[in-house]
Amino acid sequence: MSSPDIARIRQEVCDLHAELVRYQLVVWTAGNVSARVPGEDLLVIKPSGVSYDELTPANMIVCDLDGKVVEGDLSPSSDTAAHAYVYRHMPEVGGVVHTHSTYASAWAARGEAVPCVLTAMADEFGGEIPVGPFALIGDDSIGHGIVETLAGSNSPAVLMRNHGVFAIGKDAKAAVKAAVMTEDVARTVHLARAHGRPQPIEEQDIASLYDRYQNVYGQSSDRSVSQASSKKDVKG
């Protein structure tokens, strides 16, 4: 049942696992990235317990949105049911990432949300990074907690209590970015609190920063970086 879309998503998911290692968000075989297959009730996720340096596009696992294996010779990640639940209940989500990154997991161990005390947090998360309930691994209980916690929140990430980070995005790359940013701000806010009292940002300022970053920052859809560079060259 292989298709060009599935082959592309297998490659993408495999490549993005290397980013988790590069940004030191995982150790050993922990953590996972998944992606929804566009136009299909399918997801692609890493196999369970396989070393990151042994991951290949060919050994990524294709599952349906109930978490059942459709294509692949290995067992899928133990978090597959949680990922599948998110895809079933959040149709706008195209990628899910799970990590046990050190600083973010420390906040999760305390059952404490990361407060929005940085403009980078306001930009990316639109407020605090919330804490989800404790849930055991193996069924879709974690998925329930992710969906319920992120309902009505701007945050693309949740700290599951006593566990770690789950991040979502419009695609798998966006979800990985959210996981990277979660660890970055969790570390910074931890250090700020260790040396003093972090200063909160006013709600109206958070809303303004979030709107600017989400809707204004970066390149517009009708003008690429290369086009902008070309115009600059022409003008001298």
PDB file of C-alpha atoms in Angstrom:
ATOM      1  CA  MET A   1       0.000   0.000   0.000  1.00  0.00           C
ATOM      2  CA  SER A   2       3.033   2.268  -0.236  1.00  0.00           C
ATOM      3  CA  SER A   3       2.447   5.626  -1.903  1.00  0.00           C
ATOM      4  CA  PRO A   4       4.602   8.687  -2.645  1.00  0.00           C
ATOM      5  CA  ASP A   5       3.042  10.463   0.363  1.00  0.00           C
ATOM      6  CA  ILE A   6       3.822   7.581   2.707  1.00  0.00           C
ATOM      7  CA  ALA A   7       7.395   7.340   1.409  1.00  0.00           C
ATOM      8  CA  ARG A   8       7.864  11.082   1.914  1.00  0.00           C
ATOM      9  CA  ILE A   9       6.433  10.988   5.440  1.00  0.00           C
ATOM     10  CA  ARG A  10       8.608   7.979   6.352  1.00  0.00           C
ATOM     11  CA  GLN A  11      11.684   9.968   5.293  1.00  0.00           C
ATOM     12  CA  GLU A  12      10.532  13.106   7.103  1.00  0.00           C
ATOM     13  CA  VAL A  13       9.743  11.304  10.355  1.00  0.00           C
ATOM     14  CA  CYS A  14      13.058   9.454  10.263  1.00  0.00           C
ATOM     15  CA  ASP A  15      15.004  12.678   9.636  1.00  0.00           C
ATOM     16  CA  LEU A  16      13.208  14.568  12.410  1.00  0.00           C
ATOM     17  CA  HIS A  17      14.228  11.996  15.024  1.00  0.00           C
ATOM     18  CA  ALA A  18      17.801  13.134  14.406  1.00  0.00           C
ATOM     19  CA  GLU A  19      16.720  16.639  15.446  1.00  0.00           C
ATOM     20  CA  LEU A  20      15.617  15.315  18.846  1.00  0.00           C
ATOM     21  CA  VAL A  21      19.130  13.971  19.329  1.00  0.00           C
ATOM     22  CA  ARG A  22      20.768  17.144  17.967  1.00  0.00           C
ATOM     23  CA  TYR A  23      18.884  19.333  20.433  1.00  0.00           C
ATOM     24  CA  GLN A  24      19.504  16.865  23.302  1.00  0.00           C
ATOM     25  CA  LEU A  25      15.808  16.255  23.944  1.00  0.00           C
ATOM     26  CA  VAL A  26      16.121  12.454  24.238  1.00  0.00           C
ATOM     27  CA  VAL A  27      18.428   9.751  25.561  1.00  0.00           C
ATOM     28  CA  TRP A  28      18.858   6.126  24.521  1.00  0.00           C
ATOM     29  CA  THR A  29      15.623   5.060  22.737  1.00  0.00           C
ATOM     30  CA  ALA A  30      13.174   7.356  24.568  1.00  0.00           C
ATOM     31  CA  GLY A  31      10.972   9.815  22.721  1.00  0.00           C
ATOM     32  CA  ASN A  32       9.262   9.739  19.354  1.00  0.00           C
ATOM     33  CA  VAL A  33       8.015  11.739  16.395  1.00  0.00           C
ATOM     34  CA  SER A  34       4.923  10.938  14.356  1.00  0.00           C
ATOM     35  CA  ALA A  35       3.235  12.530  11.357  1.00  0.00           C
ATOM     36  CA  ARG A  36      -0.200  12.284   9.823  1.00  0.00           C
ATOM     37  CA  VAL A  37      -0.295  11.046   6.224  1.00  0.00           C
ATOM     38  CA  PRO A  38      -2.126  13.775   4.257  1.00  0.00           C
ATOM     39  CA  GLY A  39      -5.519  12.712   2.984  1.00  0.00           C
ATOM     40  CA  GLU A  40      -5.370   9.334   4.736  1.00  0.00           C
ATOM     41  CA  ASP A  41      -6.467   8.031   8.138  1.00  0.00           C
ATOM     42  CA  LEU A  42      -2.880   6.991   8.751  1.00  0.00           C
ATOM     43  CA  LEU A  43       0.138   8.056  10.778  1.00  0.00           C
ATOM     44  CA  VAL A  44       3.840   7.224  10.620  1.00  0.00           C
ATOM     45  CA  ILE A  45       5.810   6.713  13.834  1.00  0.00           C
ATOM     46  CA  LYS A  46       9.133   5.230  14.951  1.00  0.00           C
ATOM     47  CA  PRO A  47       9.454   1.594  16.041  1.00  0.00           C
ATOM     48  CA  SER A  48       9.640   0.801  19.746  1.00  0.00           C
ATOM     49  CA  GLY A  49      12.998   0.430  21.459  1.00  0.00           C
ATOM     50  CA  VAL A  50      15.162   0.957  18.373  1.00  0.00           C
ATOM     51  CA  SER A  51      18.324   3.045  18.744  1.00  0.00           C
ATOM     52  CA  TYR A  52      18.221   6.435  17.051  1.00  0.00           C
ATOM     53  CA  ASP A  53      21.270   5.650  14.938  1.00  0.00           C
ATOM     54  CA  GLU A  54      19.488   2.559  13.601  1.00  0.00           C
ATOM     55  CA  LEU A  55      16.371   4.402  12.429  1.00  0.00           C
ATOM     56  CA  THR A  56      15.751   4.412   8.683  1.00  0.00           C
ATOM     57  CA  PRO A  57      12.788   5.450   6.536  1.00  0.00           C
ATOM     58  CA  ALA A  58      12.164   1.765   5.834  1.00  0.00           C
ATOM     59  CA  ASN A  59      11.714   0.831   9.505  1.00  0.00           C
ATOM     60  CA  MET A  60       9.247   3.612  10.292  1.00  0.00           C
ATOM     61  CA  ILE A  61       5.819   2.127  11.092  1.00  0.00           C
ATOM     62  CA  VAL A  62       2.577   3.052   9.348  1.00  0.00           C
ATOM     63  CA  CYS A  63      -0.502   2.788  11.590  1.00  0.00           C
ATOM     64  CA  ASP A  64      -4.158   3.638  11.265  1.00  0.00           C
ATOM     65  CA  LEU A  65      -5.711   6.237  13.546  1.00  0.00           C
ATOM     66  CA  ASP A  66      -6.626   3.537  16.048  1.00  0.00           C
ATOM     67  CA  GLY A  67      -2.926   2.747  16.410  1.00  0.00           C
ATOM     68  CA  LYS A  68      -3.057  -0.584  14.535  1.00  0.00           C
ATOM     69  CA  VAL A  69      -0.071  -1.442  12.340  1.00  0.00           C
ATOM     70  CA  VAL A  70      -0.831  -1.182   8.641  1.00  0.00           C
ATOM     71  CA  GLU A  71       2.703  -1.408   7.276  1.00  0.00           C
ATOM     72  CA  GLY A  72       5.970  -2.322   8.982  1.00  0.00           C
ATOM     73  CA  ASP A  73       7.762  -5.334  10.403  1.00  0.00           C
ATOM     74  CA  LEU A  74       8.493  -3.949  13.893  1.00  0.00           C
ATOM     75  CA  SER A  75       6.296  -2.994  16.828  1.00  0.00           C
ATOM     76  CA  PRO A  76       5.397   0.700  16.858  1.00  0.00           C
ATOM     77  CA  SER A  77       6.297   3.091  19.670  1.00  0.00           C
ATOM     78  CA  SER A  78       4.645   2.425  23.013  1.00  0.00           C
ATOM     79  CA  ASP A  79       3.123   5.917  22.712  1.00  0.00           C
ATOM     80  CA  THR A  80       1.325   5.142  19.450  1.00  0.00           C
ATOM     81  CA  ALA A  81      -2.121   4.972  21.056  1.00  0.00           C
ATOM     82  CA  ALA A  82      -1.618   8.451  22.538  1.00  0.00           C
ATOM     83  CA  HIS A  83      -0.524   9.888  19.193  1.00  0.00           C
ATOM     84  CA  ALA A  84      -3.449   8.221  17.408  1.00  0.00           C
ATOM     85  CA  TYR A  85      -5.927   9.667  19.913  1.00  0.00           C
ATOM     86  CA  VAL A  86      -4.588  13.167  19.284  1.00  0.00           C
ATOM     87  CA  TYR A  87      -4.949  12.768  15.516  1.00  0.00           C
ATOM     88  CA  ARG A  88      -8.503  11.447  15.865  1.00  0.00           C
ATOM     89  CA  HIS A  89      -9.626  14.316  18.076  1.00  0.00           C
ATOM     90  CA  MET A  90      -7.526  17.198  16.726  1.00  0.00           C
ATOM     91  CA  PRO A  91      -7.888  17.104  12.934  1.00  0.00           C
ATOM     92  CA  GLU A  92      -5.786  20.261  12.558  1.00  0.00           C
ATOM     93  CA  VAL A  93      -2.742  18.442  13.994  1.00  0.00           C
ATOM     94  CA  GLY A  94      -0.302  16.985  11.474  1.00  0.00           C
ATOM     95  CA  GLY A  95       2.547  16.045  13.798  1.00  0.00           C
ATOM     96  CA  VAL A  96       3.084  14.895  17.389  1.00  0.00           C
ATOM     97  CA  VAL A  97       6.362  14.718  19.324  1.00  0.00           C
ATOM     98  CA  HIS A  98       7.169  13.223  22.720  1.00  0.00           C
ATOM     99  CA  THR A  99      10.367  13.873  24.667  1.00  0.00           C
ATOM    100  CA  HIS A 100      11.730  13.496  28.180  1.00  0.00           C
ATOM    101  CA  SER A 101      13.903  16.599  27.863  1.00  0.00           C
ATOM    102  CA  THR A 102      15.594  17.419  31.156  1.00  0.00           C
ATOM    103  CA  TYR A 103      14.334  20.837  32.243  1.00  0.00           C
ATOM    104  CA  ALA A 104      10.808  20.472  30.888  1.00  0.00           C
ATOM    105  CA  SER A 105      10.497  17.050  32.525  1.00  0.00           C
ATOM    106  CA  ALA A 106      11.629  18.590  35.822  1.00  0.00           C
ATOM    107  CA  TRP A 107       8.639  20.963  35.640  1.00  0.00           C
ATOM    108  CA  ALA A 108       6.429  17.973  34.799  1.00  0.00           C
ATOM    109  CA  ALA A 109       7.813  16.085  37.817  1.00  0.00           C
ATOM    110  CA  ARG A 110       6.684  18.957  40.043  1.00  0.00           C
ATOM    111  CA  GLY A 111       3.329  19.101  38.283  1.00  0.00           C
ATOM    112  CA  GLU A 112       3.973  22.765  37.580  1.00  0.00           C
ATOM    113  CA  ALA A 113       3.212  24.799  34.468  1.00  0.00           C
ATOM    114  CA  VAL A 114       6.001  26.924  33.022  1.00  0.00           C
ATOM    115  CA  PRO A 115       4.811  30.520  33.552  1.00  0.00           C
ATOM    116  CA  CYS A 116       4.887  32.979  30.676  1.00  0.00           C
ATOM    117  CA  VAL A 117       7.706  35.300  31.741  1.00  0.00           C
ATOM    118  CA  LEU A 118       9.588  35.577  28.429  1.00  0.00           C
ATOM    119  CA  THR A 119       8.600  37.265  25.196  1.00  0.00           C
ATOM    120  CA  ALA A 120       9.755  34.107  23.398  1.00  0.00           C
ATOM    121  CA  MET A 121       7.119  32.183  25.362  1.00  0.00           C
ATOM    122  CA  ALA A 122       4.443  34.717  24.521  1.00  0.00           C
ATOM    123  CA  ASP A 123       5.437  34.426  20.852  1.00  0.00           C
ATOM    124  CA  GLU A 124       5.501  30.648  20.619  1.00  0.00           C
ATOM    125  CA  PHE A 125       3.051  29.495  23.297  1.00  0.00           C
ATOM    126  CA  GLY A 126       0.704  32.448  23.787  1.00  0.00           C
ATOM    127  CA  GLY A 127       0.855  31.939  27.547  1.00  0.00           C
ATOM    128  CA  GLU A 128       2.080  29.318  29.985  1.00  0.00           C
ATOM    129  CA  ILE A 129       3.021  25.764  29.030  1.00  0.00           C
ATOM    130  CA  PRO A 130       0.278  23.833  30.849  1.00  0.00           C
ATOM    131  CA  VAL A 131       0.468  20.621  32.858  1.00  0.00           C
ATOM    132  CA  GLY A 132      -1.636  17.613  31.940  1.00  0.00           C
ATOM    133  CA  PRO A 133      -2.776  14.811  34.264  1.00  0.00           C
ATOM    134  CA  PHE A 134      -0.805  11.745  35.250  1.00  0.00           C
ATOM    135  CA  ALA A 135      -1.569   8.826  32.932  1.00  0.00           C
ATOM    136  CA  LEU A 136      -0.083   5.388  32.412  1.00  0.00           C
ATOM    137  CA  ILE A 137       1.641   4.469  29.155  1.00  0.00           C
ATOM    138  CA  GLY A 138       0.216   1.837  26.821  1.00  0.00           C
ATOM    139  CA  ASP A 139      -3.308   2.945  25.963  1.00  0.00           C
ATOM    140  CA  ASP A 140      -4.845   6.240  24.891  1.00  0.00           C
ATOM    141  CA  SER A 141      -5.064   7.718  28.422  1.00  0.00           C
ATOM    142  CA  ILE A 142      -2.160  10.054  27.684  1.00  0.00           C
ATOM    143  CA  GLY A 143      -3.899  11.141  24.496  1.00  0.00           C
ATOM    144  CA  HIS A 144      -7.015  12.026  26.503  1.00  0.00           C
ATOM    145  CA  GLY A 145      -4.894  14.184  28.807  1.00  0.00           C
ATOM    146  CA  ILE A 146      -3.145  15.954  25.931  1.00  0.00           C
ATOM    147  CA  VAL A 147      -6.365  16.814  24.117  1.00  0.00           C
ATOM    148  CA  GLU A 148      -8.215  17.930  27.258  1.00  0.00           C
ATOM    149  CA  THR A 149      -5.322  20.072  28.491  1.00  0.00           C
ATOM    150  CA  LEU A 150      -4.668  21.815  25.185  1.00  0.00           C
ATOM    151  CA  ALA A 151      -8.355  22.516  24.498  1.00  0.00           C
ATOM    152  CA  GLY A 152      -8.725  26.288  24.538  1.00  0.00           C
ATOM    153  CA  SER A 153      -4.976  26.826  25.012  1.00  0.00           C
ATOM    154  CA  ASN A 154      -2.638  28.557  22.585  1.00  0.00           C
ATOM    155  CA  SER A 155       0.211  26.299  23.667  1.00  0.00           C
ATOM    156  CA  PRO A 156       1.425  23.660  21.203  1.00  0.00           C
ATOM    157  CA  ALA A 157       2.966  21.721  24.091  1.00  0.00           C
ATOM    158  CA  VAL A 158       1.847  20.124  27.324  1.00  0.00           C
ATOM    159  CA  LEU A 159       3.851  18.799  30.262  1.00  0.00           C
ATOM    160  CA  MET A 160       2.289  15.487  31.210  1.00  0.00           C
ATOM    161  CA  ARG A 161       2.606  15.139  34.977  1.00  0.00           C
ATOM    162  CA  ASN A 162       5.489  12.911  36.144  1.00  0.00           C
ATOM    163  CA  HIS A 163       6.267  12.079  32.519  1.00  0.00           C
ATOM    164  CA  GLY A 164       7.479  14.614  29.987  1.00  0.00           C
ATOM    165  CA  VAL A 165       6.637  16.748  26.970  1.00  0.00           C
ATOM    166  CA  PHE A 166       4.087  16.160  24.239  1.00  0.00           C
ATOM    167  CA  ALA A 167       4.081  18.751  21.458  1.00  0.00           C
ATOM    168  CA  ILE A 168       1.815  19.169  18.458  1.00  0.00           C
ATOM    169  CA  GLY A 169       2.008  21.093  15.191  1.00  0.00           C
ATOM    170  CA  LYS A 170       0.477  21.571  11.772  1.00  0.00           C
ATOM    171  CA  ASP A 171       3.122  19.103  10.635  1.00  0.00           C
ATOM    172  CA  ALA A 172       5.856  17.045  12.281  1.00  0.00           C
ATOM    173  CA  LYS A 173       8.520  19.734  11.802  1.00  0.00           C
ATOM    174  CA  ALA A 174       6.359  22.293  13.618  1.00  0.00           C
ATOM    175  CA  ALA A 175       5.814  19.821  16.463  1.00  0.00           C
ATOM    176  CA  VAL A 176       9.572  19.263  16.766  1.00  0.00           C
ATOM    177  CA  LYS A 177      10.108  23.026  16.876  1.00  0.00           C
ATOM    178  CA  ALA A 178       7.566  23.263  19.707  1.00  0.00           C
ATOM    179  CA  ALA A 179       9.408  20.532  21.634  1.00  0.00           C
ATOM    180  CA  VAL A 180      12.745  22.323  21.121  1.00  0.00           C
ATOM    181  CA  MET A 181      11.287  25.636  22.290  1.00  0.00           C
ATOM    182  CA  THR A 182       9.641  23.968  25.290  1.00  0.00           C
ATOM    183  CA  GLU A 183      12.974  22.734  26.592  1.00  0.00           C
ATOM    184  CA  ASP A 184      14.671  26.051  25.857  1.00  0.00           C
ATOM    185  CA  VAL A 185      12.197  28.173  27.831  1.00  0.00           C
ATOM    186  CA  ALA A 186      11.846  25.572  30.598  1.00  0.00           C
ATOM    187  CA  ARG A 187      15.601  25.836  31.182  1.00  0.00           C
ATOM    188  CA  THR A 188      15.660  29.636  31.052  1.00  0.00           C
ATOM    189  CA  VAL A 189      12.722  30.060  33.432  1.00  0.00           C
ATOM    190  CA  HIS A 190      14.252  27.497  35.810  1.00  0.00           C
ATOM    191  CA  LEU A 191      17.485  29.505  35.902  1.00  0.00           C
ATOM    192  CA  ALA A 192      15.602  32.769  36.345  1.00  0.00           C
ATOM    193  CA  ARG A 193      13.681  31.359  39.301  1.00  0.00           C
ATOM    194  CA  ALA A 194      16.837  29.918  40.845  1.00  0.00           C
ATOM    195  CA  HIS A 195      18.325  33.424  41.010  1.00  0.00           C
ATOM    196  CA  GLY A 196      15.285  35.534  41.758  1.00  0.00           C
ATOM    197  CA  ARG A 197      11.628  36.073  40.989  1.00  0.00           C
ATOM    198  CA  PRO A 198      10.714  35.978  37.284  1.00  0.00           C
ATOM    199  CA  GLN A 199       8.588  38.948  36.289  1.00  0.00           C
ATOM    200  CA  PRO A 200       5.231  38.108  34.712  1.00  0.00           C
ATOM    201  CA  ILE A 201       4.138  39.603  31.396  1.00  0.00           C
ATOM    202  CA  GLU A 202       0.752  41.307  31.314  1.00  0.00           C
ATOM    203  CA  GLU A 203      -1.987  39.313  29.572  1.00  0.00           C
ATOM    204  CA  GLN A 204      -2.638  42.027  26.985  1.00  0.00           C
ATOM    205  CA  ASP A 205       1.046  42.112  26.112  1.00  0.00           C
ATOM    206  CA  ILE A 206       1.137  38.321  25.779  1.00  0.00           C
ATOM    207  CA  ALA A 207      -1.818  38.505  23.385  1.00  0.00           C
ATOM    208  CA  SER A 208      -0.146  41.240  21.344  1.00  0.00           C
ATOM    209  CA  LEU A 209       3.170  39.387  21.128  1.00  0.00           C
ATOM    210  CA  TYR A 210       1.461  36.120  20.187  1.00  0.00           C
ATOM    211  CA  ASP A 211      -0.576  37.788  17.433  1.00  0.00           C
ATOM    212  CA  ARG A 212       2.493  39.506  15.978  1.00  0.00           C
ATOM    213  CA  TYR A 213       4.597  36.350  15.966  1.00  0.00           C
ATOM    214  CA  GLN A 214       1.877  34.106  14.566  1.00  0.00           C
ATOM    215  CA  ASN A 215       0.517  36.508  11.941  1.00  0.00           C
ATOM    216  CA  VAL A 216       3.198  39.081  11.070  1.00  0.00           C
ATOM    217  CA  TYR A 217       6.669  37.703  11.870  1.00  0.00           C
ATOM    218  CA  GLY A 218       8.679  36.087   9.062  1.00  0.00           C
ATOM    219  CA  GLN A 219       8.021  36.051   5.331  1.00  0.00           C
ATOM    220  CA  SER A 220       4.547  36.470   3.866  1.00  0.00           C
ATOM    221  CA  SER A 221       3.173  33.582   1.843  1.00  0.00           C
ATOM    222  CA  ASP A 222       3.427  35.510  -1.426  1.00  0.00           C
ATOM    223  CA  ARG A 223       7.050  36.601  -1.004  1.00  0.00           C
ATOM    224  CA  SER A 224       9.882  34.159  -0.513  1.00  0.00           C
ATOM    225  CA  VAL A 225      13.261  34.927   0.996  1.00  0.00           C
ATOM    226  CA  SER A 226      14.854  34.495  -2.407  1.00  0.00           C
ATOM    227  CA  GLN A 227      12.454  36.977  -3.997  1.00  0.00           C
ATOM    228  CA  ALA A 228      13.227  39.514  -1.279  1.00  0.00           C
ATOM    229  CA  SER A 229      16.963  39.005  -1.796  1.00  0.00           C
ATOM    230  CA  SER A 230      16.610  39.450  -5.554  1.00  0.00           C
ATOM    231  CA  LYS A 231      14.810  42.774  -5.106  1.00  0.00           C
ATOM    232  CA  LYS A 232      17.553  43.932  -2.744  1.00  0.00           C
ATOM    233  CA  ASP A 233      20.216  43.035  -5.304  1.00  0.00           C
ATOM    234  CA  VAL A 234      18.405  44.919  -8.064  1.00  0.00           C
ATOM    235  CA  LYS A 235      18.191  48.047  -5.914  1.00  0.00           C
ATOM    236  CA  GLY A 236      21.869  47.745  -5.119  1.00  0.00           C
TER     237      GLY A 236
END
